[in-house]
């Protein structure tokens, strides 16, 4: 039997899909090697945003 999908659930929409994909790949590679704290993830996201020429003003970084 398939999953029941809650049609009322809030959906996440990536602001910059390329950035989200790059950060996801980073997490998948390192999740079993080290503890990925919020601080590490935010710093990596900022680094990737810079590499992808995404203005930090376009993004909002938060914990959680």
CSV table of C-alpha atoms in Angstrom, one decimal:
chain,number,residue,atom,x,y,z
A,1,UNK,CA,0.0,0.0,0.0
A,2,UNK,CA,1.3,3.5,-0.8
A,3,UNK,CA,1.9,6.4,1.5
A,4,UNK,CA,-1.0,8.6,2.4
A,5,UNK,CA,-0.2,12.1,1.5
A,6,UNK,CA,-1.7,15.0,3.5
A,7,UNK,CA,-2.8,17.5,0.9
A,8,UNK,CA,-3.0,20.1,3.7
A,9,UNK,CA,0.7,19.7,4.7
A,10,UNK,CA,2.9,22.7,4.2
A,11,UNK,CA,5.2,22.1,1.2
A,12,UNK,CA,8.8,23.3,1.1
A,13,UNK,CA,9.7,25.2,-2.1
A,14,UNK,CA,13.4,25.8,-2.7
A,15,UNK,CA,14.3,29.4,-3.4
A,16,UNK,CA,17.5,28.4,-5.2
A,17,UNK,CA,17.1,24.7,-6.3
A,18,UNK,CA,20.8,24.5,-7.4
A,19,UNK,CA,21.9,25.6,-3.9
A,20,UNK,CA,19.6,23.2,-2.2
A,21,UNK,CA,20.8,20.3,-4.3
A,22,UNK,CA,24.5,21.1,-3.6
A,23,UNK,CA,23.8,21.3,0.1
A,24,UNK,CA,21.9,18.0,0.0
A,25,UNK,CA,24.8,16.3,-1.7
A,26,UNK,CA,27.2,17.7,0.9
A,27,UNK,CA,24.9,16.3,3.7
A,28,UNK,CA,24.6,12.9,2.0
A,29,UNK,CA,28.4,12.6,1.7
A,30,UNK,CA,29.3,13.8,5.3
A,31,UNK,CA,26.4,12.7,7.4
A,32,UNK,CA,28.1,9.4,8.4
A,33,UNK,CA,31.5,10.9,8.8
A,34,UNK,CA,30.9,13.8,11.3
A,35,UNK,CA,28.2,15.6,13.2
A,36,UNK,CA,26.7,18.2,11.0
A,37,UNK,CA,25.7,21.1,13.3
A,38,UNK,CA,23.5,24.0,12.3
A,39,UNK,CA,26.6,26.2,12.2
A,40,UNK,CA,28.4,23.8,9.8
A,41,UNK,CA,25.4,23.6,7.5
A,42,UNK,CA,24.9,27.4,7.5
A,43,UNK,CA,28.6,28.0,6.7
A,44,UNK,CA,28.6,25.4,4.0
A,45,UNK,CA,25.4,26.9,2.5
A,46,UNK,CA,27.0,30.4,2.5
A,47,UNK,CA,30.1,28.9,0.8
A,48,UNK,CA,28.0,27.2,-1.8
A,49,UNK,CA,25.9,30.3,-2.4
A,50,UNK,CA,29.1,32.2,-3.0
A,51,UNK,CA,30.3,29.6,-5.5
A,52,UNK,CA,27.0,29.7,-7.3
A,53,UNK,CA,27.0,33.5,-7.4
A,54,UNK,CA,23.9,33.7,-5.2
A,55,UNK,CA,23.6,36.9,-3.2
A,56,UNK,CA,23.4,36.4,0.6
A,57,UNK,CA,20.6,39.0,0.5
A,58,UNK,CA,18.5,36.5,-1.5
A,59,UNK,CA,18.7,34.0,1.3
A,60,UNK,CA,17.7,33.7,4.9
A,61,UNK,CA,19.7,31.3,7.1
A,62,UNK,CA,18.1,29.9,10.2
A,63,UNK,CA,18.6,27.0,12.6
A,64,UNK,CA,15.8,24.4,12.5
